[in-house]
Amino acid sequence: MTATFSSALKRGRAFLTPTNSSLVLPRLDNGFVKAPEEALFPKVDPAIDGEDCDHDCESCSIKYPAKFKIDEDDKLYGHVNAWATHMLVATGKTDWVRDVSDEKGSVMEAVRDCGVEPSNGVMSIGHQKLMLSASNIPTPSHHHSPSDPTTILLLPSFTIVENVTPKTIPTLIEHHINLAPTSTTPFPSAVSVSEPPNISALSLDPKFAMHNNGTTSHPTPSSPPPSPFTTRPCPHKYLILLCSQKTRDARCGQSAPLLRRELERHLRPLGLYRDLHDERPGGVGIYFISHVGGHKYSANMMIYRRGEVDVVDGQVKINGDASEGQDIANGNSNVEASGVNGPVDVVQGGGENASVLGRPGTSNGYGGEKKSTAIGEGNQCIWLARVRPEDCEGIVKHTILKGKVIKPDRQLR
């Protein structure tokens, strides 16, 4: 993570793990601070996570090509530019022109050339507000024509926006991206609601737009113009993004499919694997994306983890880390073909309610309180590099499910 990104993610929404209030951090020229790498994400501890928590997978049979060489000498941590919003564009492809914004007639080109800059987020001068990535997410038409309506995924809001065309990009930016939560948006500690909320929809509702100072605007009588888009929450609880752009570097094109195979091998027994067309709620979505920088440290892997809030008597309150990951990683899950059951979160409906989850037997428990659990926006982004197939078992068990890192000195960016 960059110095700026690391600092930007230190917030209530927990893109960063809070540091000790007495810790004095050096302030950089751009106004941000670089947190010590051990302050961001906890490192696995053999006493807690098992004696083999920092071991490579012994059963991994997938290997990179013999000539797959990368830079092993540079210090990675603290050298990535900050971003406020990450926008993934569905193209149905795994490789693109060298600069995806150069693809004629595409949504990516329109983002660059439309003349409307995103205004959300608190970024220092010279650092991007919007990270733009082409992805292999299928297009609605299943064709690769860049001018056809397509789908985008906004992070960290975990929001899918459908029916996006190059001509509608200014509207998308002004009425969706500018109103969406960012890497610096505080997570609301208590929001009054009458029903368990669709957190992603709430975050995009202009009546509840989050300001940069963390306050929430009051509802206004004016209504936004009719939207050409359809929005819905991303069904997945975790996302893994792998750079696969071989036009930028052949190693990315080689590593991404190999890592996906190995990740699938470890996710499928847990009922967490989701392929490109599997929209069952929960689980782990794996997408290939365009160049993100640092291909000489291939493979680059970005892991987005969603947060949880408890809805108690109509009040939304921040819940700790998701219980699903802790239960599965500790071997307490009851896994069936349909997914993960037992002492973990189960879905209470689909469609627009797919992001609202509740635990069995808790609807009227907790001292008579009515309680359910809602899945919110992304609350962590962990960017790793130099990832090898033998790292995947530990990444699934500890990084994806627990938010812990295994080799921060070698892999954390």
XYZ file of C-alpha atoms in Angstrom:
413
model
C 0.000 0.000 0.000
C 1.177 3.512 -0.625
C 1.872 5.983 2.072
C -1.144 7.984 0.963
C -3.401 4.991 0.500
C -2.396 3.562 3.849
C -3.236 6.801 5.564
C -6.429 7.335 3.609
C -7.699 3.956 4.674
C -7.274 4.685 8.383
C -10.913 5.303 9.163
C -13.907 3.996 11.003
C -14.890 1.901 8.041
C -11.659 0.009 8.738
C -9.834 0.033 5.451
C -7.004 0.262 7.937
C -6.690 -1.258 11.335
C -6.676 1.626 13.822
C -3.308 2.453 15.339
C -2.488 3.323 18.934
C -3.544 6.885 19.620
C -0.181 7.617 21.231
C 1.745 6.587 18.124
C 3.381 9.560 16.394
C 3.659 9.058 12.649
C 5.894 11.028 10.271
C 3.933 13.448 8.074
C 4.759 13.397 4.372
C 4.927 16.369 2.004
C 1.489 15.560 0.578
C -0.185 15.852 3.970
C -0.678 12.135 4.533
C 1.202 9.919 6.936
C 2.817 6.566 6.382
C 1.646 4.101 8.994
C 4.029 1.372 10.126
C 3.270 -1.720 8.082
C 2.532 -3.756 11.196
C -0.182 -1.236 12.143
C -2.330 -1.861 9.076
C -3.079 -5.569 9.041
C -2.229 -8.087 11.751
C 0.347 -10.694 10.830
C -0.510 -14.323 11.407
C 0.575 -15.658 14.764
C 1.377 -19.368 15.143
C 0.092 -19.261 18.720
C -3.330 -18.117 17.463
C -3.562 -19.240 13.856
C -1.780 -22.579 14.043
C 1.843 -23.637 13.776
C 1.667 -23.912 10.001
C -0.030 -20.538 9.398
C 3.061 -19.067 7.755
C 4.030 -22.171 5.772
C 3.703 -22.560 2.015
C 1.154 -25.079 0.787
C 2.789 -28.512 0.541
C 0.076 -29.990 -1.689
C 0.293 -27.304 -4.372
C 1.182 -28.848 -7.728
C 0.848 -25.686 -9.829
C 4.112 -23.966 -10.679
C 5.034 -20.866 -12.614
C 7.064 -21.332 -15.819
C 10.775 -21.913 -15.276
C 11.646 -18.503 -16.734
C 9.162 -16.642 -14.512
C 11.516 -14.175 -12.825
C 10.531 -11.119 -10.791
C 12.161 -8.397 -8.729
C 12.771 -9.742 -5.235
C 14.954 -6.897 -3.965
C 12.793 -3.750 -3.900
C 10.954 -2.775 -0.761
C 7.257 -2.865 -1.712
C 5.420 -1.283 1.172
C 4.391 2.354 0.833
C 4.871 2.925 -2.895
C 1.376 2.777 -4.416
C -0.654 5.855 -5.354
C -3.842 6.496 -3.443
C -7.342 6.237 -4.898
C -10.799 7.099 -3.642
C -12.960 4.858 -5.836
C -12.084 1.746 -7.825
C -14.179 1.233 -10.954
C -14.152 -2.148 -12.717
C -15.574 -2.176 -16.243
C -17.034 -5.409 -17.596
C -15.469 -6.318 -20.957
C -15.598 -10.118 -20.971
C -11.910 -10.160 -21.901
C -8.718 -11.045 -20.020
C -6.344 -8.884 -22.050
C -6.631 -5.399 -23.486
C -4.761 -2.736 -25.425
C -1.767 -1.445 -23.501
C -3.682 1.522 -22.033
C -7.321 0.513 -21.618
C -8.394 4.143 -21.990
C -7.164 3.974 -25.583
C -9.806 1.407 -26.568
C -11.839 3.317 -29.145
C -15.475 3.913 -28.299
C -15.210 2.226 -24.911
C -16.439 3.204 -21.474
C -12.797 3.411 -20.393
C -12.065 5.995 -23.097
C -15.172 7.952 -22.098
C -14.050 8.087 -18.459
C -10.782 9.654 -19.563
C -12.207 12.052 -22.165
C -15.670 13.066 -20.928
C -14.347 16.117 -19.095
C -16.106 15.302 -15.817
C -13.792 14.559 -12.907
C -14.985 12.660 -9.839
C -15.269 14.972 -6.848
C -15.632 12.410 -4.077
C -12.919 11.418 -1.677
C -10.134 13.313 0.052
C -6.995 12.949 -2.032
C -3.804 14.976 -2.048
C -2.761 16.883 -5.154
C -1.277 14.605 -7.780
C -3.050 11.463 -6.631
C -5.944 9.863 -8.447
C -9.513 9.939 -7.208
C -10.625 7.130 -9.516
C -8.758 3.921 -10.268
C -10.041 2.559 -13.579
C -9.680 -1.145 -14.406
C -10.977 -3.176 -17.314
C -12.121 -6.605 -16.139
C -13.221 -9.999 -17.407
C -16.664 -9.576 -15.834
C -19.077 -10.751 -18.555
C -20.875 -8.091 -20.566
C -24.679 -8.227 -20.786
C -24.574 -9.040 -24.512
C -21.640 -11.455 -24.134
C -20.033 -9.629 -27.053
C -16.864 -7.576 -26.953
C -18.094 -4.482 -28.763
C -16.778 -1.575 -26.653
C -19.762 0.658 -27.430
C -22.433 -1.784 -26.221
C -24.073 -1.158 -22.823
C -21.997 -2.778 -20.136
C -21.772 -3.252 -16.383
C -19.430 -1.665 -13.889
C -18.544 -2.558 -10.315
C -17.803 0.265 -7.872
C -15.527 -0.330 -4.922
C -15.436 0.043 -1.978
C -19.235 0.365 -2.156
C -19.574 -3.142 -3.699
C -22.210 -1.711 -6.042
C -22.991 -3.036 -9.525
C -24.244 -0.474 -12.046
C -25.836 -1.851 -15.210
C -26.655 -0.333 -18.618
C -23.578 1.905 -18.714
C -22.563 3.347 -22.100
C -19.858 5.851 -23.083
C -22.488 8.597 -23.448
C -23.774 8.070 -19.896
C -20.388 8.333 -18.176
C -20.883 11.981 -17.065
C -24.197 10.989 -15.466
C -22.553 7.979 -13.845
C -19.838 10.136 -12.322
C -22.123 12.945 -11.155
C -24.993 10.882 -9.762
C -23.345 7.644 -8.654
C -19.578 7.805 -8.271
C -19.623 11.239 -6.621
C -22.221 10.022 -4.118
C -20.670 6.632 -3.408
C -18.530 5.889 -0.353
C -14.794 6.084 -0.911
C -11.606 4.879 0.727
C -11.810 7.870 3.094
C -15.539 7.835 3.873
C -16.193 7.087 7.565
C -18.476 4.146 8.126
C -21.639 5.394 9.931
C -21.533 4.214 13.541
C -25.301 4.418 14.006
C -27.944 5.096 11.361
C -31.624 4.948 12.224
C -33.511 2.539 10.005
C -36.825 0.771 10.264
C -35.701 -2.389 8.447
C -32.352 -4.100 7.964
C -30.871 -1.833 5.290
C -29.492 -2.446 1.869
C -26.222 -0.766 2.771
C -24.985 -0.356 -0.797
C -28.227 1.259 -1.897
C -28.204 3.507 1.170
C -24.693 4.649 0.340
C -25.734 5.639 -3.184
C -28.918 7.420 -2.141
C -28.326 11.195 -2.524
C -30.474 11.805 0.546
C -27.842 10.081 2.651
C -24.699 11.273 0.883
C -21.641 11.079 3.116
C -19.572 14.240 3.279
C -15.792 14.181 3.545
C -16.017 15.166 7.210
C -18.047 12.056 7.986
C -21.386 13.772 8.525
C -24.536 12.762 6.687
C -26.636 15.235 4.736
C -30.306 15.659 5.615
C -32.954 14.553 3.125
C -33.848 17.239 0.627
C -37.178 17.742 -1.126
C -35.578 17.709 -4.582
C -35.270 14.396 -6.395
C -32.392 13.368 -8.662
C -33.141 13.104 -12.382
C -34.301 9.727 -13.693
C -31.348 7.392 -13.900
C -30.541 5.413 -17.039
C -28.904 2.800 -14.850
C -29.949 -0.146 -12.751
C -27.985 -0.624 -9.535
C -27.742 -3.551 -7.169
C -25.339 -4.781 -4.509
C -22.508 -7.052 -5.527
C -23.516 -10.480 -4.214
C -20.040 -11.491 -3.065
C -18.597 -11.007 0.385
C -14.988 -11.020 -0.791
C -13.344 -10.079 -4.091
C -9.960 -11.112 -5.446
C -8.593 -9.039 -8.321
C -5.708 -10.462 -10.344
C -3.820 -8.530 -13.010
C -3.953 -10.595 -16.223
C -2.859 -8.029 -18.831
C -0.191 -9.802 -20.842
C 0.120 -6.875 -23.267
C 1.767 -5.016 -20.384
C 3.740 -7.964 -19.085
C 3.663 -11.622 -20.084
C 4.075 -12.673 -16.437
C 0.655 -11.225 -15.585
C -0.954 -13.243 -18.362
C 0.782 -16.378 -17.093
C 0.204 -15.970 -13.367
C -3.475 -14.948 -13.220
C -5.051 -18.169 -14.577
C -2.680 -20.326 -12.523
C -3.528 -18.489 -9.310
C -7.243 -18.687 -10.030
C -6.999 -22.473 -10.394
C -5.170 -22.813 -7.104
C -7.509 -20.418 -5.294
C -10.475 -22.393 -6.594
C -8.945 -25.596 -5.209
C -8.961 -24.134 -1.704
C -12.213 -22.144 -1.905
C -14.450 -24.825 -3.389
C -14.367 -27.229 -0.365
C -15.422 -24.290 1.819
C -18.405 -23.534 -0.402
C -16.949 -20.097 -1.113
C -15.879 -20.322 -4.748
C -17.950 -18.278 -7.208
C -17.271 -18.377 -10.936
C -18.072 -15.482 -13.271
C -21.736 -16.471 -13.622
C -22.394 -17.572 -10.030
C -24.296 -14.868 -8.171
C -25.205 -16.799 -5.052
C -24.852 -14.386 -2.137
C -21.622 -14.518 -0.192
C -18.506 -16.308 -1.254
C -15.454 -15.093 -3.133
C -15.544 -13.582 -6.610
C -12.307 -13.740 -8.611
C -11.845 -11.252 -11.448
C -9.046 -10.576 -13.886
C -8.248 -6.887 -14.286
C -5.993 -4.647 -16.327
C -2.617 -3.273 -15.303
C -2.471 -1.813 -11.787
C 1.252 -1.118 -11.628
C 4.227 -3.088 -10.415
C 4.164 -5.915 -12.951
C 7.821 -6.609 -12.187
C 6.520 -7.824 -8.808
C 4.003 -10.179 -10.399
C 1.643 -11.578 -9.386
C -0.357 -8.647 -8.052
C -3.460 -9.522 -6.056
C -5.964 -7.068 -4.569
C -8.326 -8.438 -1.925
C -11.467 -6.482 -1.008
C -13.244 -7.626 2.147
C -16.717 -6.422 3.112
C -17.621 -5.200 6.557
C -20.598 -6.046 8.712
C -22.934 -3.966 10.792
C -25.434 -5.231 13.344
C -29.012 -3.988 13.110
C -30.338 -3.922 16.678
C -33.833 -2.551 17.245
C -33.608 -0.541 14.043
C -30.180 0.928 14.806
C -27.203 0.157 12.580
C -24.063 -0.362 14.624
C -20.607 -1.384 13.535
C -19.967 -5.060 14.063
C -16.469 -6.433 14.399
C -14.827 -8.547 11.753
C -17.110 -10.922 9.901
C -17.721 -14.137 11.784
C -17.874 -16.244 8.651
C -14.164 -16.073 8.048
C -13.236 -16.860 11.641
C -15.559 -19.849 11.813
C -14.453 -21.383 8.537
C -10.770 -20.769 9.090
C -11.000 -22.374 12.511
C -12.709 -25.450 11.130
C -16.142 -24.774 12.625
C -18.146 -24.671 9.405
C -20.670 -27.211 8.209
C -20.097 -27.184 4.467
C -22.610 -28.578 2.002
C -22.937 -28.346 -1.765
C -25.189 -25.332 -1.453
C -22.529 -23.337 0.382
C -21.602 -22.562 3.952
C -24.010 -23.382 6.756
C -23.740 -23.846 10.481
C -22.566 -21.109 12.859
C -22.046 -18.548 10.099
C -24.110 -15.989 8.240
C -26.937 -17.248 6.030
C -28.849 -15.325 3.401
C -32.340 -14.061 4.079
C -33.542 -13.613 0.508
C -32.139 -12.680 -2.862
C -32.253 -9.893 -5.378
C -32.142 -6.508 -3.711
C -31.997 -8.137 -0.298
C -29.054 -10.366 -1.121
C -26.771 -8.154 0.929
C -28.860 -8.481 4.083
C -27.808 -11.440 6.162
C -28.842 -12.760 9.558
C -27.609 -15.468 11.890
C -29.894 -18.413 12.647
C -31.870 -18.130 15.873
C -30.942 -14.534 16.615
C -33.937 -12.609 15.298
C -35.385 -12.139 18.785
C -32.441 -13.111 20.938
C -29.858 -10.932 22.669
C -32.037 -9.993 25.610
C -35.200 -9.545 23.578
C -33.607 -7.215 21.019
C -34.462 -7.735 17.354
C -31.113 -8.252 15.691
C -29.853 -9.057 12.218
C -26.594 -8.552 10.407
C -26.142 -6.508 7.239
C -23.213 -6.693 4.878
C -21.894 -3.231 4.106
C -19.282 -1.755 1.824
C -15.701 -2.907 1.588
C -13.926 -2.405 4.880
C -10.486 -3.632 3.844
C -8.369 -3.628 0.719
C -5.211 -5.694 0.999
C -2.838 -5.382 -1.955
C -0.268 -8.138 -2.237
C 2.501 -8.701 -4.774
C 4.970 -11.501 -5.521
C 2.125 -13.961 -4.988
C 2.889 -17.568 -5.966
C 0.556 -20.568 -6.244
C 1.911 -22.065 -3.030
C 0.793 -18.897 -1.181
C -2.884 -19.412 -2.049
C -3.834 -21.767 0.779
C -2.642 -19.330 3.423
C -4.175 -16.368 1.614
C -7.579 -18.077 1.629
C -7.419 -19.208 5.250
C -5.909 -16.116 6.799
C -5.970 -13.095 4.479
C -9.355 -13.472 2.800
C -11.236 -14.927 5.751
C -9.466 -13.189 8.643
C -7.848 -10.072 7.188
C -4.387 -11.160 8.287
C -1.213 -11.077 6.232
C 1.392 -13.822 6.118
C 4.455 -12.295 4.434
C 4.043 -8.528 4.847
C 7.762 -7.821 4.487
C 7.827 -9.513 1.069
C 4.298 -9.007 -0.299
C 2.404 -6.087 1.268
C 2.197 -3.017 -0.952
